[in-house]
PDB file of C-alpha atoms in Angstrom:
ATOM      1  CA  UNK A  20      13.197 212.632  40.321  1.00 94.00           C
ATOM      2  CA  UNK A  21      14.514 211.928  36.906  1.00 96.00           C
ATOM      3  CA  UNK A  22      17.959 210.502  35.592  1.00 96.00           C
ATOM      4  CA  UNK A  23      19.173 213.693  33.326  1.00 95.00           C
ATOM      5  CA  UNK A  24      20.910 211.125  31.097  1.00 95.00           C
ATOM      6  CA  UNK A  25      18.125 208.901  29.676  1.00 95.00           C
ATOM      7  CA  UNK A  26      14.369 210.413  32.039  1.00 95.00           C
ATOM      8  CA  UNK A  27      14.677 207.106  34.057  1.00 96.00           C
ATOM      9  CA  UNK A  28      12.980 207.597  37.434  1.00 98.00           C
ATOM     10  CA  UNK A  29      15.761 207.567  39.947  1.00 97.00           C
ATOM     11  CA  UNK A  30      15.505 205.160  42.705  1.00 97.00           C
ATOM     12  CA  UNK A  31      16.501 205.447  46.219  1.00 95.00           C
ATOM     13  CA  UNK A  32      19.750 203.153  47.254  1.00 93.00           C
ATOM     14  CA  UNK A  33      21.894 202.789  50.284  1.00 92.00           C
ATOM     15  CA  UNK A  34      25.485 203.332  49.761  1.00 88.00           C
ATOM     16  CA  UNK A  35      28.485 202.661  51.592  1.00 80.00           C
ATOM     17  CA  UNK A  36      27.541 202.837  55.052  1.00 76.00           C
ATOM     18  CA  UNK A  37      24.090 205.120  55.936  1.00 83.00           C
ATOM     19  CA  UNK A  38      24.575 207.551  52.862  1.00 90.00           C
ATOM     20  CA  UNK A  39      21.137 207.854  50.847  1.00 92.00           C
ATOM     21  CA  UNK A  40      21.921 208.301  47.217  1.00 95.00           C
ATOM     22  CA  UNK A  41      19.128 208.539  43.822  1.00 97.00           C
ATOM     23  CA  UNK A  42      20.927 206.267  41.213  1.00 97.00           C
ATOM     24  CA  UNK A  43      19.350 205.157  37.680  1.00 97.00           C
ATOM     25  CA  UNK A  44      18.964 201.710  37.043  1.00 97.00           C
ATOM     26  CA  UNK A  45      19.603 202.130  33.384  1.00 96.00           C
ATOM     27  CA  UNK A  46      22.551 204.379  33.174  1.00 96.00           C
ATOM     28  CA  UNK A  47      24.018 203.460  36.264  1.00 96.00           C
ATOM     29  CA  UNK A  48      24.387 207.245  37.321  1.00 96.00           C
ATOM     30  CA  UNK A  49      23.911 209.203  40.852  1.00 96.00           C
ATOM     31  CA  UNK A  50      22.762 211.868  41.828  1.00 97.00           C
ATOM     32  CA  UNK A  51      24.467 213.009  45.185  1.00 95.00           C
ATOM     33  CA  UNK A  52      22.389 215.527  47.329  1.00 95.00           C
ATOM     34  CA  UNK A  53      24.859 218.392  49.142  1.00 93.00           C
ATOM     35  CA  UNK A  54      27.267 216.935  51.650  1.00 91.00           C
ATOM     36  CA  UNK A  55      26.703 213.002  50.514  1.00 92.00           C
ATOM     37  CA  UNK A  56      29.997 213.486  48.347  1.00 89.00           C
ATOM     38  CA  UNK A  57      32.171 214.663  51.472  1.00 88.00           C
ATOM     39  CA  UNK A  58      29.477 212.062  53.806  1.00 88.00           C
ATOM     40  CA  UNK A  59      31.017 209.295  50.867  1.00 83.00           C
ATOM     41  CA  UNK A  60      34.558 210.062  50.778  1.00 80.00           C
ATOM     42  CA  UNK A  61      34.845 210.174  54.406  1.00 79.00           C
ATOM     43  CA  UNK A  62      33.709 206.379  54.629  1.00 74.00           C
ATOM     44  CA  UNK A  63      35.485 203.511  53.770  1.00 65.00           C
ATOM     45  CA  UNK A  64      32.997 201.218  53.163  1.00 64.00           C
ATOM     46  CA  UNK A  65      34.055 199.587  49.730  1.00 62.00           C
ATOM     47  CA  UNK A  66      37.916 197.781  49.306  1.00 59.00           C
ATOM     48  CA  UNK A  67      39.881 199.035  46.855  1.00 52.00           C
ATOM     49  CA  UNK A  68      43.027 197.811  47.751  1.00 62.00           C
ATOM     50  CA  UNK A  69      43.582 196.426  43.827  1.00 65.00           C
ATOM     51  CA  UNK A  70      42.665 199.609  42.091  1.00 59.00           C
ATOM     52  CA  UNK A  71      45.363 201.013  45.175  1.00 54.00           C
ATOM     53  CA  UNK A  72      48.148 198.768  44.234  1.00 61.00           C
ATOM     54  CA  UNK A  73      48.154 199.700  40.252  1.00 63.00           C
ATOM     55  CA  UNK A  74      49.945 202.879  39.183  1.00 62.00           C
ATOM     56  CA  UNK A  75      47.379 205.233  38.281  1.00 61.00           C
ATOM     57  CA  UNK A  76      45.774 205.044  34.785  1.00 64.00           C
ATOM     58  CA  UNK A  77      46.646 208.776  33.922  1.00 64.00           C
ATOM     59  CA  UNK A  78      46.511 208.141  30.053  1.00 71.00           C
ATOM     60  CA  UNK A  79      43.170 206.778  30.320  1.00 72.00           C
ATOM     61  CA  UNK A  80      41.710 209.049  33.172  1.00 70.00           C
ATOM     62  CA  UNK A  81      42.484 211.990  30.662  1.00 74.00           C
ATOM     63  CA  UNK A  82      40.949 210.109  27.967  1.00 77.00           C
ATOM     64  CA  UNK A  83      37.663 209.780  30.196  1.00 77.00           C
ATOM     65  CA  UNK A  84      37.864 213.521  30.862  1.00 73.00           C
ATOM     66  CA  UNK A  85      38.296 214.569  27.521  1.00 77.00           C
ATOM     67  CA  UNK A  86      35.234 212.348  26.622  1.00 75.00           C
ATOM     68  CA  UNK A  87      33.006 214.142  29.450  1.00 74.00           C
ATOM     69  CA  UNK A  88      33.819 217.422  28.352  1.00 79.00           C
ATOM     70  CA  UNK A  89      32.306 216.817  24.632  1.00 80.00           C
ATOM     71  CA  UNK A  90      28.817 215.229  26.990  1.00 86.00           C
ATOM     72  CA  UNK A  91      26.281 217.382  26.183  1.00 89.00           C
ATOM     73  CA  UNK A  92      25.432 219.959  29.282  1.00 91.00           C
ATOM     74  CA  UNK A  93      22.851 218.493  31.662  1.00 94.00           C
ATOM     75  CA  UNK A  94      19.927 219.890  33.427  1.00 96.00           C
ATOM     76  CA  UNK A  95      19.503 219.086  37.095  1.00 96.00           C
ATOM     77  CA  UNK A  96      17.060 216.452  38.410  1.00 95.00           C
ATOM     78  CA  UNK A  97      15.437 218.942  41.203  1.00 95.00           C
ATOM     79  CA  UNK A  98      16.078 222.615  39.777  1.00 94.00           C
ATOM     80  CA  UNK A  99      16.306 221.568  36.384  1.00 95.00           C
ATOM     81  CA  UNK A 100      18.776 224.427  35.678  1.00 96.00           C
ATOM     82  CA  UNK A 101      21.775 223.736  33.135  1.00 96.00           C
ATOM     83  CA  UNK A 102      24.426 221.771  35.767  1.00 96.00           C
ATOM     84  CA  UNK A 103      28.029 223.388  35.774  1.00 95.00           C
ATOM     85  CA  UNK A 104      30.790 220.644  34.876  1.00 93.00           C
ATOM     86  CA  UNK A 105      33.918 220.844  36.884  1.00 91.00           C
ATOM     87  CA  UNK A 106      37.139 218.839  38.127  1.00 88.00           C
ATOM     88  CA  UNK A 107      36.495 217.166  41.476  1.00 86.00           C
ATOM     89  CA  UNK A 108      39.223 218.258  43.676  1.00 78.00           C
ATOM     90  CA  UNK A 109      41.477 220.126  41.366  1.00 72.00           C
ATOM     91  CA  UNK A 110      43.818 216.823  40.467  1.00 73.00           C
ATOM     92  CA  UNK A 111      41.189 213.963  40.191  1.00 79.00           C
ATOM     93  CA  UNK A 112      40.889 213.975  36.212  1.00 82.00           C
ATOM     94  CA  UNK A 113      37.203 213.309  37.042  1.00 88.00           C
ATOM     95  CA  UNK A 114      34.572 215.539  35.839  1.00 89.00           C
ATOM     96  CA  UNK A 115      31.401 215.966  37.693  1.00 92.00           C
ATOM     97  CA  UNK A 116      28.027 217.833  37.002  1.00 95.00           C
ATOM     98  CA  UNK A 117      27.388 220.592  39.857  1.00 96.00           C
ATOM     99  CA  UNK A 118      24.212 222.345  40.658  1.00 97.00           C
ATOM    100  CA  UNK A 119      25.083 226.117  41.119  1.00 95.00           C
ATOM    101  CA  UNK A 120      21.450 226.459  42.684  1.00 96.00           C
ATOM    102  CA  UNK A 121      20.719 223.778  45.023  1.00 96.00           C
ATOM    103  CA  UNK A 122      24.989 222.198  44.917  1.00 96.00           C
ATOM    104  CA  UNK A 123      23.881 218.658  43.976  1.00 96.00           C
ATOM    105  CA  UNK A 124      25.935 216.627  42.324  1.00 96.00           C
ATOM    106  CA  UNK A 125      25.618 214.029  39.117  1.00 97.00           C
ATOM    107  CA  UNK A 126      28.311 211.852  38.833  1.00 95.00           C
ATOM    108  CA  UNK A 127      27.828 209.574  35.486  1.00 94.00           C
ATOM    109  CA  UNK A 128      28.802 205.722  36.076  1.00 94.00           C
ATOM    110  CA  UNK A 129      32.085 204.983  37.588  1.00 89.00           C
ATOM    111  CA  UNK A 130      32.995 208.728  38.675  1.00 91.00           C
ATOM    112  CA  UNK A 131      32.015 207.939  42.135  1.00 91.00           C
ATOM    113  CA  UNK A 132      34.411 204.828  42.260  1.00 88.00           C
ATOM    114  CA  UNK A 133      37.143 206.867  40.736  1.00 87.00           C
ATOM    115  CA  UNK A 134      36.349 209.960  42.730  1.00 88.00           C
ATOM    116  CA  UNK A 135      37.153 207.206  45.943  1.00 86.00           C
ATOM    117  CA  UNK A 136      40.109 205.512  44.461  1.00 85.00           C
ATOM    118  CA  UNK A 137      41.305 209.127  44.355  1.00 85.00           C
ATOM    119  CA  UNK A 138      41.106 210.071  47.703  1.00 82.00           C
ATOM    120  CA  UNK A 139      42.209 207.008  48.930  1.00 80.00           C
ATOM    121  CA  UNK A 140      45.281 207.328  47.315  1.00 81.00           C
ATOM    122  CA  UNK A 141      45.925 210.980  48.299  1.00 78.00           C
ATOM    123  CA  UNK A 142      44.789 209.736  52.040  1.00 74.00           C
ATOM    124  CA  UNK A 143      47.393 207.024  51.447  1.00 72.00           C
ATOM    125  CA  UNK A 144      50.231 209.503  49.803  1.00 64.00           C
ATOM    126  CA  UNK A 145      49.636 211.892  53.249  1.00 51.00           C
ATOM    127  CA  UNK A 146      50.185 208.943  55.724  1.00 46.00           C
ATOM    128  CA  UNK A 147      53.294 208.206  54.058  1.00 45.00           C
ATOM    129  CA  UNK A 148      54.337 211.963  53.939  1.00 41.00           C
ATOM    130  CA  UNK A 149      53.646 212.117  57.804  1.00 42.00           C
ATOM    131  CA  UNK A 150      55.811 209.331  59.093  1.00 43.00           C
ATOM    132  CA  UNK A 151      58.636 210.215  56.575  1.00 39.00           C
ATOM    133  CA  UNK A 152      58.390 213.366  58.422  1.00 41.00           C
ATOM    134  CA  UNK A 153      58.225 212.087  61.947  1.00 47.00           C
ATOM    135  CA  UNK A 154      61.432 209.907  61.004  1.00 43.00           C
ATOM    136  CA  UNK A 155      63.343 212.899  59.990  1.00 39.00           C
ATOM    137  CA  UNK A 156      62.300 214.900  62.971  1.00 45.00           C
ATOM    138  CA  UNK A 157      63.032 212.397  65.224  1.00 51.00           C
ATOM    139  CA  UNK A 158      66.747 212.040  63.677  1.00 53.00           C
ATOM    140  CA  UNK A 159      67.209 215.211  63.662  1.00 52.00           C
ATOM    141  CA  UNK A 160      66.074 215.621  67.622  1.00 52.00           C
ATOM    142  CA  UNK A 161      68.614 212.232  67.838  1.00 54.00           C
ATOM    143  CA  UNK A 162      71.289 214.174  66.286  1.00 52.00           C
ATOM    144  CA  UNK A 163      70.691 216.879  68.556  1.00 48.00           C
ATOM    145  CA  UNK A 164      70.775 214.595  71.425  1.00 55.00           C
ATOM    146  CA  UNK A 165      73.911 213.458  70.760  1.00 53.00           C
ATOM    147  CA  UNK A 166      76.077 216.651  69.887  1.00 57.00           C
ATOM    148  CA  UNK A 167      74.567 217.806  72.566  1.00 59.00           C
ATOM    149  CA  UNK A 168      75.775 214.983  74.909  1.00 63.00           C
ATOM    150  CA  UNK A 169      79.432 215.321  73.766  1.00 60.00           C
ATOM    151  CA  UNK A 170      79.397 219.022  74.417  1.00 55.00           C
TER     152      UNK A 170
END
């Protein structure tokens, strides 16, 4: 298969922990096969507890978007059909190349890392939602408890 960037052959590489990805050497793209994506963000095989501990670079993720939209269209490396170009999860301020034919994915270099840093913070952002709501729930049922007791 062929990089849709530059016509590199695409090599086969291991990533994270047992997902099989096709990434060009030159451009340092990947192209993601249907599922590897969800197979990907489901994993936590690389650390990015840095990139975590930064605000978010908004400015500069909307710069990189607005840059990807003026790419030129590309074709995909198996159905060689012109690839759709979409947000990743509505709020990611990552564009991604779809396959409407055979739902492949190309993510151009760095998309996949931000794609993760992405989730991981949303992952992160739920946690914290979910214990802020057990500790209100269990004041309220304290609260309860008590009136309760004096009545």
């Amino acid at each position: 298969m062929k990089c849709p960037i530059d016509q590199c052959e695409l090599v086969h590489k291991t990533y994270e922990e047992n997902v099989q990805v096709d990434a060009c050497p030159d451009c340092g793209g990947m192209w993601l096969d249907p599922r590897e994506l969800e197979q990907i963000q489901e994993t936590f095989g690389h650390d990015y507890s840095r990139e975590l501990a930064q605000s978010p670079d908004l400015g500069g993720r909307a710069y990189e978007m607005a840059k990807a939209k003026s790419r030129p269209e590309v074709a995909c490396p198996k159905c060689h059909l012109t690839m759709e170009r979409r947000e990743h999860g509505g709020a990611s301020q990552v564009l991604i190349d779809v396959c409407t034919q055979c739902r492949g994915v190309w993510l151009d270099k760095g998309e996949l890392q931000a794609l993760e840093v992405f989730y991981e913070r949303m992952n992160a952002g739920a946690e914290q939602t979910d214990e802020t709501f057990e500790a209100i729930e269990k004041g309220f049922f304290a609260s309860l408890l008590h009136i309760l007791k004096r009545a």
